[in-house]
């Protein structure tokens, strides 16, 4: 059974900068997977 990896869900609204989460990768530990979600 695979071990669960911490996940960080990032919500943003359409028309926003979908790459605004990139700066977090320098702050948050590498073990956390990023899952950006776009809201209509």
Coordinates of C-alpha atoms in Angstrom, one line a residue:
X1 CA 0.0 0.0 0.0
X2 CA 1.4 3.4 -1.0
X3 CA 2.1 5.9 1.6
X4 CA 0.0 9.1 1.5
X5 CA 1.9 12.2 0.4
X6 CA 0.9 15.5 1.8
X7 CA -1.1 17.6 -0.7
X8 CA -1.7 21.3 -1.0
X9 CA -4.8 22.3 -3.0
X10 CA -4.5 25.7 -4.5
X11 CA -7.8 27.4 -5.6
X12 CA -7.9 30.4 -7.9
X13 CA -10.5 32.0 -10.0
X14 CA -10.5 32.1 -13.8
X15 CA -8.6 35.1 -15.1
X16 CA -6.1 34.9 -12.3
X17 CA -2.5 34.0 -12.7
X18 CA -2.4 30.2 -12.6
X19 CA 1.3 30.2 -12.0
X20 CA 1.0 32.4 -8.8
X21 CA 1.6 29.2 -6.8
X22 CA 5.2 28.7 -8.2
X23 CA 6.7 30.9 -5.5
X24 CA 5.4 28.5 -2.8
X25 CA 7.6 25.7 -4.1
X26 CA 10.6 27.6 -2.7
X27 CA 8.9 27.8 0.8
X28 CA 7.0 24.6 1.2
X29 CA 8.9 21.3 1.7
X30 CA 9.4 19.3 -1.5
X31 CA 7.4 16.3 0.0
X32 CA 4.2 18.2 -0.6
X33 CA 2.5 17.8 -3.9
X34 CA 0.9 20.8 -5.5
X35 CA -2.6 20.5 -7.0
X36 CA -3.7 23.8 -8.5
X37 CA -7.4 24.0 -9.2
X38 CA -9.1 26.6 -11.4
X39 CA -12.6 27.9 -10.5
X40 CA -14.8 29.2 -13.3

